[in-house]
Coordinates of C-alpha atoms and ligand atoms in Angstrom, one line a residue:
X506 CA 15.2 1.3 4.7
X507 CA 13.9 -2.0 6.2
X508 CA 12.7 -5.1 4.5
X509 CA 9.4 -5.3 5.3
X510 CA 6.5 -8.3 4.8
X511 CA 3.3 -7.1 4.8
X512 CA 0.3 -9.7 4.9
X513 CA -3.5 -8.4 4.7
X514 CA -4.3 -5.6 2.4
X515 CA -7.4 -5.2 2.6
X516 CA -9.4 -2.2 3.4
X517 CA -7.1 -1.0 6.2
X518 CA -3.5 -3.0 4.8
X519 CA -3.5 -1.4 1.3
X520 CA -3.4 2.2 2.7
X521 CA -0.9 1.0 6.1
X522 CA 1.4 -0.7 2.6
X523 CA 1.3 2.0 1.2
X524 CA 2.4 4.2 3.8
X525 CA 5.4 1.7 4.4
X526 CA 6.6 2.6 0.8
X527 CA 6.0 6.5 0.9
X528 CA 8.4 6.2 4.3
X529 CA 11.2 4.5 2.1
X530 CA 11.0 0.8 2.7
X531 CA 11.0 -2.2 0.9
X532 CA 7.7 -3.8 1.3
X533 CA 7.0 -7.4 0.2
X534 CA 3.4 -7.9 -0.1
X535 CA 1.1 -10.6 0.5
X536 CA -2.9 -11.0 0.4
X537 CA -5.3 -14.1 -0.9
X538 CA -6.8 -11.4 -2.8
X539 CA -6.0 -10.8 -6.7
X540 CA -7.0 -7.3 -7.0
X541 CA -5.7 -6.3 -3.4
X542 CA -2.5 -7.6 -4.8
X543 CA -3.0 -5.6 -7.8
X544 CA -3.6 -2.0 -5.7
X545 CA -0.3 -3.0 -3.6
X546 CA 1.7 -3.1 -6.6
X547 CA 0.4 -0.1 -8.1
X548 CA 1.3 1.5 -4.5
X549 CA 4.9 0.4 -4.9
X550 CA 4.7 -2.7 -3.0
X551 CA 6.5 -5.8 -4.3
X552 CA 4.0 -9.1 -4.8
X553 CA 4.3 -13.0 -4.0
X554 CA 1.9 -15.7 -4.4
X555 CA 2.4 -16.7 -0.7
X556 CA 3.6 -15.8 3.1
X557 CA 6.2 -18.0 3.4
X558 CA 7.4 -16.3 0.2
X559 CA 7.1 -13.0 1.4
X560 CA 8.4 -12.8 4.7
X561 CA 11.9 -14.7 3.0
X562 CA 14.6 -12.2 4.3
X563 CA 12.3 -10.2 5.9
X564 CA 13.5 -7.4 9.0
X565 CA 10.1 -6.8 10.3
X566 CA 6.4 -8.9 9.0
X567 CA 3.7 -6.5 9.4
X568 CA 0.1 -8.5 9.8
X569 CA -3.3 -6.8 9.0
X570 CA -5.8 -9.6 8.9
X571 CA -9.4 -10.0 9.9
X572 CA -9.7 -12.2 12.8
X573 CA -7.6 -14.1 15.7
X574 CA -8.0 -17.5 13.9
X575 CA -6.4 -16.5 10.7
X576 CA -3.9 -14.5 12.8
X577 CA -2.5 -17.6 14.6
X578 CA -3.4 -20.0 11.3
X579 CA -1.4 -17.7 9.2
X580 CA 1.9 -17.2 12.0
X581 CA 2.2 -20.5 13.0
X582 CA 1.9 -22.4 9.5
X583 CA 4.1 -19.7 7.6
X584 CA 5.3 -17.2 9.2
X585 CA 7.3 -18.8 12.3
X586 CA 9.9 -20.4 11.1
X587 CA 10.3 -19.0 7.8
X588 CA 10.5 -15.3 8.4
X589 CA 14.3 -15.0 9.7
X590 CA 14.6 -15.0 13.1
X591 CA 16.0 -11.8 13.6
X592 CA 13.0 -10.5 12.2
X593 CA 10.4 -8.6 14.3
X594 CA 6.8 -9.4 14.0
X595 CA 3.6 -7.0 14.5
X596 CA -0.1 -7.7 14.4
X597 CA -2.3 -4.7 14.1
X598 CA -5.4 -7.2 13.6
X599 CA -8.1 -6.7 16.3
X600 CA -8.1 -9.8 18.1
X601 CA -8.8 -11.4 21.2
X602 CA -6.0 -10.8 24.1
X603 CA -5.8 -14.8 24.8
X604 CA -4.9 -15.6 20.9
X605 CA -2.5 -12.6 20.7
X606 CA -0.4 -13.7 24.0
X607 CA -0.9 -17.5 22.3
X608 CA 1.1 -16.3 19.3
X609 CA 3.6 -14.1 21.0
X610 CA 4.4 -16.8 22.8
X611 CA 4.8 -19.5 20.0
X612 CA 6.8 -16.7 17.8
X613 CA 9.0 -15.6 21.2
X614 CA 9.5 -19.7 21.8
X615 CA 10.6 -20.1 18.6
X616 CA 13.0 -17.2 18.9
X617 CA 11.4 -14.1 17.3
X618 CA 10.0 -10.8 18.7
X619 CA 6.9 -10.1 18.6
X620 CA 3.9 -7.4 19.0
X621 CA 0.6 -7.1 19.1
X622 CA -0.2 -3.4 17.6
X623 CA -3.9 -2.8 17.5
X624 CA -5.2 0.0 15.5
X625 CA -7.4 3.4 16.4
X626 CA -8.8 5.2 13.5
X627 CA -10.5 3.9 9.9
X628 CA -9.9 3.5 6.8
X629 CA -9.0 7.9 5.9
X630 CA -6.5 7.4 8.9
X631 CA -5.0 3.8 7.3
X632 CA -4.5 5.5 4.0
X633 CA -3.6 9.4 5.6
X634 CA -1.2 7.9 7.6
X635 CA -2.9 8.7 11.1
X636 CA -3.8 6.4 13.0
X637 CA -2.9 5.6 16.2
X638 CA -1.0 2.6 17.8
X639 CA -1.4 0.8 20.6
X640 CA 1.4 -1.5 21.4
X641 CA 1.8 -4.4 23.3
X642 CA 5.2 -6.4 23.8
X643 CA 8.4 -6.0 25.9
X644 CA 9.9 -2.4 26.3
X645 CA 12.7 -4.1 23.7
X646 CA 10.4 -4.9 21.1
X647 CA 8.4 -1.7 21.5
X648 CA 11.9 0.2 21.1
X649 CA 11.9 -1.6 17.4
X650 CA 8.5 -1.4 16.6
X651 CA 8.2 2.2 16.9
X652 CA 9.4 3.7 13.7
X653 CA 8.4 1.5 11.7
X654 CA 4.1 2.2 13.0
X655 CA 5.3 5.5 13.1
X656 CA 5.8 5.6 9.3
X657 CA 2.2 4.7 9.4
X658 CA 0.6 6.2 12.3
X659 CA 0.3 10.3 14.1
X660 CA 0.6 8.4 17.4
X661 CA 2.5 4.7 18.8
X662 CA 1.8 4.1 22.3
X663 CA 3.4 1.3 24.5
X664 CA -0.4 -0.5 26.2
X665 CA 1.7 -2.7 28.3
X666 CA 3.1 -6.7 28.1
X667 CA 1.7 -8.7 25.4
X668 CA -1.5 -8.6 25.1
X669 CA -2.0 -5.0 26.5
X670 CA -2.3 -3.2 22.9
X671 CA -5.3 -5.8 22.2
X672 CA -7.1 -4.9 25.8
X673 CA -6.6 -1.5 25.3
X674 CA -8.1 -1.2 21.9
X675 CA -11.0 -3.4 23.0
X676 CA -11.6 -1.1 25.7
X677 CA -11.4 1.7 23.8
X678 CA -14.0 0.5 21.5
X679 CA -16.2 -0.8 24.1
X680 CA -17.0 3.0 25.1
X681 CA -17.1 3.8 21.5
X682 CA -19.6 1.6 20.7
X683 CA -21.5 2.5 24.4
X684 CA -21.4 6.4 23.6
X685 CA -22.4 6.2 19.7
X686 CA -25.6 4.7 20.9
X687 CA -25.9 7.1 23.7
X688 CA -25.3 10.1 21.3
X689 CA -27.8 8.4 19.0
X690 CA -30.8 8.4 21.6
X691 CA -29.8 11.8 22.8
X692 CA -30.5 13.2 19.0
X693 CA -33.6 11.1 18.7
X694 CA -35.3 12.4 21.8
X695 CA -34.1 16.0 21.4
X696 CA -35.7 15.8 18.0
X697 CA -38.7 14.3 19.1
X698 CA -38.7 17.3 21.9
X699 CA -38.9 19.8 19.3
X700 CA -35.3 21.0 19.6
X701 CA -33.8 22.0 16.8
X702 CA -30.8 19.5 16.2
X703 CA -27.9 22.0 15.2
X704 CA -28.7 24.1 18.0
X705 CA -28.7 20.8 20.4
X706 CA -25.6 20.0 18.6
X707 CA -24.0 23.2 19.4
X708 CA -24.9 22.8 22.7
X709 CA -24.0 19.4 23.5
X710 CA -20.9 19.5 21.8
X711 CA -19.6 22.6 24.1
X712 CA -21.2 20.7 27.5
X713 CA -21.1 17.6 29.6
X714 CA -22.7 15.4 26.9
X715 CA -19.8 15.6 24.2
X716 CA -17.8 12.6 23.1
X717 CA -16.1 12.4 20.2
X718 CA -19.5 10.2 18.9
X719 CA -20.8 13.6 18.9
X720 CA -17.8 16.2 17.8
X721 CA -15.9 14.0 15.5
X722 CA -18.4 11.4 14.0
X723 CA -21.8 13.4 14.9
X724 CA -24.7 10.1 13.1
X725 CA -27.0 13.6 12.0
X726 CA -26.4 14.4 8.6
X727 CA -25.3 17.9 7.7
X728 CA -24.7 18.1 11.7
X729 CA -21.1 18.4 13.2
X730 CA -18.3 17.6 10.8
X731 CA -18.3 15.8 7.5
X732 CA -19.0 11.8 8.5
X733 CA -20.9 8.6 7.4
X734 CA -24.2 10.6 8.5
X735 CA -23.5 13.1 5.5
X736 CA -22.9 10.0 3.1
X737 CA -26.2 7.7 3.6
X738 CA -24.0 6.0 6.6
X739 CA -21.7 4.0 3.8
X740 CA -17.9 4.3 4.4
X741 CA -16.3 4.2 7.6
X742 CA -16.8 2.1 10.5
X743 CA -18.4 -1.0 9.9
X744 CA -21.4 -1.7 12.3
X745 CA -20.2 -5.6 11.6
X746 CA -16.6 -4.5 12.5
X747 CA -18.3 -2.7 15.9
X748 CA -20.2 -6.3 16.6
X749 CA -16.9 -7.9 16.2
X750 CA -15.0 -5.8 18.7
X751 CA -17.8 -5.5 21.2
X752 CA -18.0 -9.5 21.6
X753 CA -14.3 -9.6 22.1
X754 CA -14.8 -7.2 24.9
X755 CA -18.2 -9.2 26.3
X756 CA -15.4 -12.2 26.0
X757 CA -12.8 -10.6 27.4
X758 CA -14.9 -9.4 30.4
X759 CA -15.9 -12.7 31.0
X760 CA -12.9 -14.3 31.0
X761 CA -11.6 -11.3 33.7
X762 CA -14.9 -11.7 35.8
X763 CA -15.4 -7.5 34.6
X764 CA -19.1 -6.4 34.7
X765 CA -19.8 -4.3 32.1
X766 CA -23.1 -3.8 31.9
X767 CA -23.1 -0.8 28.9
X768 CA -21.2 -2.7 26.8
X769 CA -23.3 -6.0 26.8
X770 CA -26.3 -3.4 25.9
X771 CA -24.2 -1.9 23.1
X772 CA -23.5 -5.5 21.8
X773 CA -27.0 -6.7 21.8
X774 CA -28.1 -3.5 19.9
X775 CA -25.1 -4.2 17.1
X776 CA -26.1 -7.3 16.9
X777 CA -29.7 -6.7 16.1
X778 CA -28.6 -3.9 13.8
X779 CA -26.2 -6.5 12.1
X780 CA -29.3 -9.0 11.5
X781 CA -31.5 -6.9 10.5
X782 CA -29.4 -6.5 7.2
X783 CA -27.2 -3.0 8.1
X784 CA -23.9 -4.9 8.9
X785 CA -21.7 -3.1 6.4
X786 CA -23.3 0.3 7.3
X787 CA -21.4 2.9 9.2
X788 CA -21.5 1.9 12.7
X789 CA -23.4 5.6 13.4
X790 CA -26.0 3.8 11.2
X791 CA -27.8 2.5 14.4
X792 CA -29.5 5.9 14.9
X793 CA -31.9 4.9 12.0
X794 CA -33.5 2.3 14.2
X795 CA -33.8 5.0 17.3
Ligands
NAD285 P1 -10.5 -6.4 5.2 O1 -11.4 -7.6 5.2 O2 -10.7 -5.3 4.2 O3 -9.0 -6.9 4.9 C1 -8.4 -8.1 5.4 C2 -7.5 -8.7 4.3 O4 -6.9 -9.9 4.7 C3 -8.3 -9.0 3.0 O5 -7.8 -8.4 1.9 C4 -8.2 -10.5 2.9 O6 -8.1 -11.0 1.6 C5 -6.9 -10.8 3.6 N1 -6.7 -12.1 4.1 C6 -7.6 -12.9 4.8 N2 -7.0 -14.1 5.1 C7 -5.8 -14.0 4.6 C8 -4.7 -15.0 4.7 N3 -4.8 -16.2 5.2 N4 -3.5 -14.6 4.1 C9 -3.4 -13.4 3.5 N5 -4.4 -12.4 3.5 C10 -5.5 -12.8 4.0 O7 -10.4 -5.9 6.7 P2 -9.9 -4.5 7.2 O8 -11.0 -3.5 7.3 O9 -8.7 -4.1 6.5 O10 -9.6 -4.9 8.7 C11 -8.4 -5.6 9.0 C12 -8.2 -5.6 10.5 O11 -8.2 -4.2 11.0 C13 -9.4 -6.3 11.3 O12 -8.8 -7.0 12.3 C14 -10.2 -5.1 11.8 O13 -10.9 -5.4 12.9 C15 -9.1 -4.1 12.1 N6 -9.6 -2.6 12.0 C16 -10.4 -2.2 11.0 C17 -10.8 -0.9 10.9 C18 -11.7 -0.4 9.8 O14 -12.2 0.7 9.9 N7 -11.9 -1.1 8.7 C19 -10.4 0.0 12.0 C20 -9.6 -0.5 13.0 C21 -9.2 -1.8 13.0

């Protein structure tokens, strides 16, 4: 059992909390939110009405928060330096590489060790307990981090140095957001060709064109397996929270002098999509506008 701080229940935190308890630890919860506060304790979490007062004796402060700013506003104001020392910290926020090697570096100045543990997988995953980690930190920190993402993960992979969890997970949604759209305009065309869109399905799916856009996530309802498609796009993957990751990716390539043209494309079509109103649709969404 470990003493664990857990700040950010939200959509993805709640279930990730959650999962902390069912494993056996003690988890001391904190989120700006009433009624996420509310769900943690009904999920066996213990409450407090601020960070610095949850992370008090804490082994290990867990962070699932929305965006790099309130990452490093929340760390440096109240968690370094008031979370023990000893204690290990993880972000699995998506944020941009350059803030999470910021923080690492504040929290591993002022004596602590530190992660950054990026998420794959949504909300059924956070709440199932299977989604996968990707880890970035010394091969020490990684060795502590483990089983405790474990307890809320089917998979906890070591990226690299700080940093590298955050690159690969912005990668790794870069061709995500690349192949959705892809997928999209394959189905809109094959339709438009006459084909019957099971039997392209069952085609695709088993040739050179498959993806897990298409196999796991297929955007045709009553196509593929159960997804947003099959429930008017609501649920699952924000097209906002796509947006998001694709311009830390565009910022990100810039910053490494990367051409990436597919992505940029990908990023411009989000964005539109966002605009035009459908940002808290299902990312798969963007096929209504194909
Ligand atoms: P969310 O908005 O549902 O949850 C964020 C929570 O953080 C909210 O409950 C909010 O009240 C809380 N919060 C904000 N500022 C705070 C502060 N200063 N102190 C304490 N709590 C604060 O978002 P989410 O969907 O749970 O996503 C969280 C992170 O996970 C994001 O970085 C997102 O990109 C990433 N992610 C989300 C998904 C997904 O499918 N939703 C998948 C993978 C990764």
């Amino acid at each position: 059992m470990t003493r664990i701080a857990f700040i950010g229940l939200g959509n993805m935190g709640g279930g990730m909390a959650a999962n902390l308890v069912k494993a056996g630890h003690e988890v001391h919860a904190f989120d700006l939110s009433a009624e996420a506060l509310t769900r943690a304790q009904e999920n066996g979490c213990q409450t407090y009405t601020s960070v610095r007062e949850a992370v008090q004796g804490a082994q290990a402060v867990v962070s699932m928060l929305p965006n790099g700013q309130i990452v490093e506003s929340v760390y440096s104001a109240d968690v370094i330096g008031h979370a023990p020392r000893s204690a290990l910290l993880l972000d699995c926020s998506t944020i941009d590489v350059a803030t999470a090697r910021k923080v690492e570096e504040a929290a591993r100045a002022a004596g602590y060790e530190m992660v950054d543990a990026p998420v794959s997988g949504g909300i059924a995953a956070a709440n199932g307990g299977t989604l996968t980690f990707m880890v970035g930190g010394s091969a020490e920190a990684f060795a502590k981090a483990e089983p405790i993402l474990a307890a809320m993960g089917k998979a906890v992979i070591h990226a690299g140095a700080s940093g590298a969890g955050q690159a690969a997970k912005i990668c790794n949604n870069m061709i995500l957001g690349a192949t959705m759209i892809a997928t999209c305009e394959a189905f809109a065309l094959a339709d438009k060709l006459g084909l019957d869109l099971q039997t392209f399905f069952d085609i695709s799916s088993k040739a050179s064109g498959q993806s897990w856009s298409m196999t796991a996530y297929c955007p045709v309802p009553g196509v593929g397996p159960q997804s947003p498609a099959d429930n008017g796009y609501q649920g699952g993957f924000a097209a906002a929270l796509m947006l998001k990751d694709l311009k830390l990716a565009m910022e990100a390539a810039k910053a490494a002098g990367a051409k990436v043209p597919m992505g940029q494309r990908a990023q411009e079509l989000y964005e539109a999509f966002a605009a035009a109103g459908n940002g808290a649709d299902d990312f798969s969404g963007i096929i209504k506008t194909l």
